[in-house]
Coordinates of C-alpha atoms in Angstrom, one line a residue:
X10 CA 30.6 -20.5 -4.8
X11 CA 31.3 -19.1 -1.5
X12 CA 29.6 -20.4 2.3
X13 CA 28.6 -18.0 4.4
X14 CA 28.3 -20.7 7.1
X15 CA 26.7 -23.9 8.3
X16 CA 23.5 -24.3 10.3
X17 CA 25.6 -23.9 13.9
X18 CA 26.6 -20.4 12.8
X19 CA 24.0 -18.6 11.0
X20 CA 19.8 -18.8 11.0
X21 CA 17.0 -17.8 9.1
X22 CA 14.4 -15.6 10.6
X23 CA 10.5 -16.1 9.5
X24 CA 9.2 -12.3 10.1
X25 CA 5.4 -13.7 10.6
X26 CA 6.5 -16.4 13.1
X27 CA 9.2 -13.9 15.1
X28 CA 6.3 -11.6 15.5
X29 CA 3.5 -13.9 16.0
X30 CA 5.7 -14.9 18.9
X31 CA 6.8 -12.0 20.1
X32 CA 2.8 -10.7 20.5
X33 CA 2.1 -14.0 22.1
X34 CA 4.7 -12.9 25.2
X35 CA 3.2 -9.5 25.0
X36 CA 0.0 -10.4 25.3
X37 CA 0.1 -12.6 27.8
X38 CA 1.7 -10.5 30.1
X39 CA -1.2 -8.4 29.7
X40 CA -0.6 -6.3 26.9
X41 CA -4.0 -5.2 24.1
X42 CA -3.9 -4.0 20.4
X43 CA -6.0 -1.4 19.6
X44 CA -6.2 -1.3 15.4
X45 CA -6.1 2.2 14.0
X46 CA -4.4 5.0 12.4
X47 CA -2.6 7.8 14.6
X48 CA -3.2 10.8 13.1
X49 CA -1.5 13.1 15.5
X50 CA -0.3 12.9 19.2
X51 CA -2.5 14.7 21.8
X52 CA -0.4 17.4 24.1
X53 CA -1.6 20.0 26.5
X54 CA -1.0 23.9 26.3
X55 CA 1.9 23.1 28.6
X56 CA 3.5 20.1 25.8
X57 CA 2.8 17.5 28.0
X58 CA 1.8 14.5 25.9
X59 CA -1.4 13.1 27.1
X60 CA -2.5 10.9 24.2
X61 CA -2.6 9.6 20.8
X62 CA -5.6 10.8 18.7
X63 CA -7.1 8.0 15.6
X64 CA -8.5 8.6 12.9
X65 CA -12.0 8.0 13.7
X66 CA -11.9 10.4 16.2
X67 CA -10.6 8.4 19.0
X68 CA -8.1 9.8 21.7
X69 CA -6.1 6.9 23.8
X70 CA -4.2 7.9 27.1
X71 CA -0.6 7.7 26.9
X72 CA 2.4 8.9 28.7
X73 CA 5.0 8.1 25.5
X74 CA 3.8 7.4 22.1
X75 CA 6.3 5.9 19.5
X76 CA 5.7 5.6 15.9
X77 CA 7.8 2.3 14.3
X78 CA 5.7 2.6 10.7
X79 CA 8.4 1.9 9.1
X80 CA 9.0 4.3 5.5
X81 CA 5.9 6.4 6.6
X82 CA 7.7 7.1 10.4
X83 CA 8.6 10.7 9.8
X84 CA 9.5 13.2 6.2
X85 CA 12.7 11.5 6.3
X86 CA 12.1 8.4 5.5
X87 CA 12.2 6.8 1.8
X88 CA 11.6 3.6 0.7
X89 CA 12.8 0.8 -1.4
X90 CA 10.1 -1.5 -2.5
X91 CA 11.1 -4.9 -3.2
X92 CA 8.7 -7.7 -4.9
X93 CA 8.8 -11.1 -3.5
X94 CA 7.4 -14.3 -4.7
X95 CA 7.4 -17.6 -2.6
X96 CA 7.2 -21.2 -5.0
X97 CA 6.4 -24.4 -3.9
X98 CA 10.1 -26.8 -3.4
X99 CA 10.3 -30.8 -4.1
X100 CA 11.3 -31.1 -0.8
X101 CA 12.2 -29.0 3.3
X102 CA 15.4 -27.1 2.0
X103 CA 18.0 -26.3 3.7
X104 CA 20.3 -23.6 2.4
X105 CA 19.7 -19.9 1.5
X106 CA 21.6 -19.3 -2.1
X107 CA 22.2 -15.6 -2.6
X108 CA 23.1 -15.1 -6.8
X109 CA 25.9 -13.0 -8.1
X110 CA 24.8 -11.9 -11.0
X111 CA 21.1 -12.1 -13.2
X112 CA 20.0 -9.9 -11.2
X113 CA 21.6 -11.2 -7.6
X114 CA 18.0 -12.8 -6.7
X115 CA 17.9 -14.2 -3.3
X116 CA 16.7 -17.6 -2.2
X117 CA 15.2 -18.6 1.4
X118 CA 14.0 -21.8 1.9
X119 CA 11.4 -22.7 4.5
X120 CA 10.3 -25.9 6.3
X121 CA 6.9 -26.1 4.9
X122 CA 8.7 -27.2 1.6
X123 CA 8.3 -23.4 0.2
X124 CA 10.8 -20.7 -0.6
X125 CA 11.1 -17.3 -0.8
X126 CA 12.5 -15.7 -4.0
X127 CA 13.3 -11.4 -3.6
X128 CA 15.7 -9.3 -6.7
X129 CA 15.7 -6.2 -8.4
X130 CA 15.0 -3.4 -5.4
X131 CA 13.1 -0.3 -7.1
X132 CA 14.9 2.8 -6.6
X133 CA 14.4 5.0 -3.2
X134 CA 11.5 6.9 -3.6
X135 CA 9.4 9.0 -0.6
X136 CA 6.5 6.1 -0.5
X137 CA 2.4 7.2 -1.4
X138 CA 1.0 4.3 -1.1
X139 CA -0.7 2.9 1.5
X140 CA 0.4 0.4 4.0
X141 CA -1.4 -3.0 3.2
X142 CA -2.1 -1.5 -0.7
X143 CA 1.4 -1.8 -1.9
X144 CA 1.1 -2.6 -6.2
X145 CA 2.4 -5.9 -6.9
X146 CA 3.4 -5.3 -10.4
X147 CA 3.3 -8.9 -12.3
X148 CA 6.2 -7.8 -14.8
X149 CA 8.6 -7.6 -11.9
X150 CA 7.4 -11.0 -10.3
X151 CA 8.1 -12.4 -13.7
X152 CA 11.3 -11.0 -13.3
X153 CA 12.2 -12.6 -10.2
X154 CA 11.3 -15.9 -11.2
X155 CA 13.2 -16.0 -14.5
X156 CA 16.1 -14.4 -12.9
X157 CA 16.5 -17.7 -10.4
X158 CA 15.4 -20.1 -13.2
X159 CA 18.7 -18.9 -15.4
X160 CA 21.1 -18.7 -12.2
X161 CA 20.3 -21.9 -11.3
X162 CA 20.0 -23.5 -14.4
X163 CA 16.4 -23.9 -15.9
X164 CA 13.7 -25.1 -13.8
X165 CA 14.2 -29.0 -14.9
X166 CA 11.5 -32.2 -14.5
X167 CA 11.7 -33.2 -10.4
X168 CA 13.8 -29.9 -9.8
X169 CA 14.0 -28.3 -6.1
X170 CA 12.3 -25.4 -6.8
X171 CA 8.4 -25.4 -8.2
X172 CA 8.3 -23.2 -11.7
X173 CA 4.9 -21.3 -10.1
X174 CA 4.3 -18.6 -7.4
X175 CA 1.7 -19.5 -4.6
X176 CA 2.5 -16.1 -3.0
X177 CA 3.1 -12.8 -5.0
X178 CA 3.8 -9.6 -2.7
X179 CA 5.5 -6.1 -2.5
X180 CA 7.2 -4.3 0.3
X181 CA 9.0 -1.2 1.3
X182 CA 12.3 -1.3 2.7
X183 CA 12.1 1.8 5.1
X184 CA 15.9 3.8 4.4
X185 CA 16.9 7.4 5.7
X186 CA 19.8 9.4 3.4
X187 CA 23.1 8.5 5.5
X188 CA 21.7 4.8 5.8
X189 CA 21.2 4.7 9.8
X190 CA 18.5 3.9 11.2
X191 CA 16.7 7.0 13.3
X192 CA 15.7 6.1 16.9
X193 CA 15.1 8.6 19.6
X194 CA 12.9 10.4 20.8
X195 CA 11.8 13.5 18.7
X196 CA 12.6 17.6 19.1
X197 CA 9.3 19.1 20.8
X198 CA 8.9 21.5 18.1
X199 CA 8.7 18.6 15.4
X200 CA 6.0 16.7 17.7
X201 CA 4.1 19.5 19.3
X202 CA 5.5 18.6 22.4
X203 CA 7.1 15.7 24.2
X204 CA 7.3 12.2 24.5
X205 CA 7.1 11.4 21.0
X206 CA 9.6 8.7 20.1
X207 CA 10.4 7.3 16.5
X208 CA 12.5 4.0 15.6
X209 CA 12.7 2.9 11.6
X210 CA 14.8 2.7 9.1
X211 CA 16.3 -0.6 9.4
X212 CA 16.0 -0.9 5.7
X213 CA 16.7 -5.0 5.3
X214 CA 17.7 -5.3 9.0
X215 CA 14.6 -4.6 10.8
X216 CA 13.3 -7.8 11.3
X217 CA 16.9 -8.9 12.8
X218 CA 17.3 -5.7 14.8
X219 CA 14.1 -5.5 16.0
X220 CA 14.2 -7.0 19.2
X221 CA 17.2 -5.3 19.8
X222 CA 15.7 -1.8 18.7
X223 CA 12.5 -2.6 21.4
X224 CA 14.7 -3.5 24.1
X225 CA 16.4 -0.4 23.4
X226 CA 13.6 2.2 23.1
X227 CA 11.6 0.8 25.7
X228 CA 14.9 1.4 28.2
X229 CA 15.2 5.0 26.5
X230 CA 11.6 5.8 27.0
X231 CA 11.7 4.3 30.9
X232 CA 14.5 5.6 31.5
X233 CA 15.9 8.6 29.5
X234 CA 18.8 6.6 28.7
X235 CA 20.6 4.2 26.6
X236 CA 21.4 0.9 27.4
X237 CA 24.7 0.7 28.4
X238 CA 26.0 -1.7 25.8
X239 CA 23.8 0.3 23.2
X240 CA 24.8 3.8 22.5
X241 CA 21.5 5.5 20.6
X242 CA 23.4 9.1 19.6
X243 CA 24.4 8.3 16.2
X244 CA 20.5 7.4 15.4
X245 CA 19.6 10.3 16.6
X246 CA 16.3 11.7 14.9
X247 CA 17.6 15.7 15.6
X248 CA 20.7 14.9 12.8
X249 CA 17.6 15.4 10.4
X250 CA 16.8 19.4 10.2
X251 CA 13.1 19.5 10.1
X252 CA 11.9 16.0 10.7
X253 CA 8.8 15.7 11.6
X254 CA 5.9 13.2 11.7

């Protein structure tokens, strides 16, 4: 058994809380969502971007449009879709158990006395279905939960961890071929014009880097610049010959 750390050195990151939050700030300083699929960016004649088009027909102004859809971002994306379960625990938890070996499953405890089990990443594949309609396949749920039953020893009478899912879900981790993320903003002739910025790719890092990754591309798209102590070349969506959205 090896630490990683104690709980002065190292954290665990709820995604729903960290982005609940995040929207709370956002929309109190006077930000609104507007639900909907963009089906293209809106240019004039000229390439000037004057909009983001929906799919029910729907044009919305806009000076800079990014797209952060994760594995559906751009043509050169692919994803990795995971299956997660989360049980009920005994007791509040405190330490994340990551297995070597049975399949390496992955253990995060939460303070509502649940925790969330992941294992046994599909292969990359360029992703069909839909957001929000990702399969959860039960065979590879199963999987996961006999894989942290054996590595930890049998699910005993008054053991930590409860023996049955309350959540069951699927996910794609959004990947590009040399493995770095792809923020920028886009060649005209992939977008129809300019203005169009893209930032995915993350693959299990996006929740962790995603403040970072706004901070960034709001400063790029402000500005025309990186942040000084964040150089954005190397994730660069031009190193991919005929990206597009």
């Amino acid at each position: 058994m090896r630490m990683m750390g104690t709980e002065e050195t190292i954290a665990q990151v709820h995604p729903r809380k960290l982005c609940n939050a995040l929207w709370n700030v956002a929309s109190n300083a006077g930000c609104t969502l507007v639900q909907g699929r963009v089906v293209s960016p809106v240019h004039t004649d000229e390439g000037k971007l004057v909009g983001a088009k929906l799919a029910d027909g729907t044009v919305l102004d806009a000076d800079a449009l990014l797209f952060a859809c994760g594995p559906w971002t751009t043509n050169a994306m692919a994803g990795v879709k995971y299956h997660s379960v989360i049980v009920p625990t005994s007791r509040v938890l405190s330490q994340s158990v990551f297995f070597d070996g049975c399949g390496d499953p992955e253990v995060y405890p939460r303070p509502d006395s649940t925790a969330y089990l992941c294992g046994f990443p599909d292969p990359a594949v360029v992703v069909q279905e839909q957001p929000g309609e990702e399969e959860v396949r039960p065979e590879a749920v199963k999987r996961i939960l006999d894989a942290v039953k054996e590595a930890s020893g049998g699910i005993q009478e008054g053991a930590a961890l409860g023996s049955e899912s309350v959540v069951e879900s699927s996910c794609y981790l959004p990947t590009t071929a040399d493995g770095l993320p792809i923020m920028g903003e886009l060649p005209e002739e992939s977008a129809g014009g300019a203005k169009c910025y893209v930032a995915a790719g993350h693959s299990c890092w996006g929740i962790l880097l995603g403040p970072a990754t706004g901070e960034s591309m709001a400063h790029l798209i402000a500005t025309g610049k990186s942040l000084e102590h964040m150089d954005l070349r190397p994730f660069n969506p031009s190193r991919f010959r005929g990206i597009r959205l």
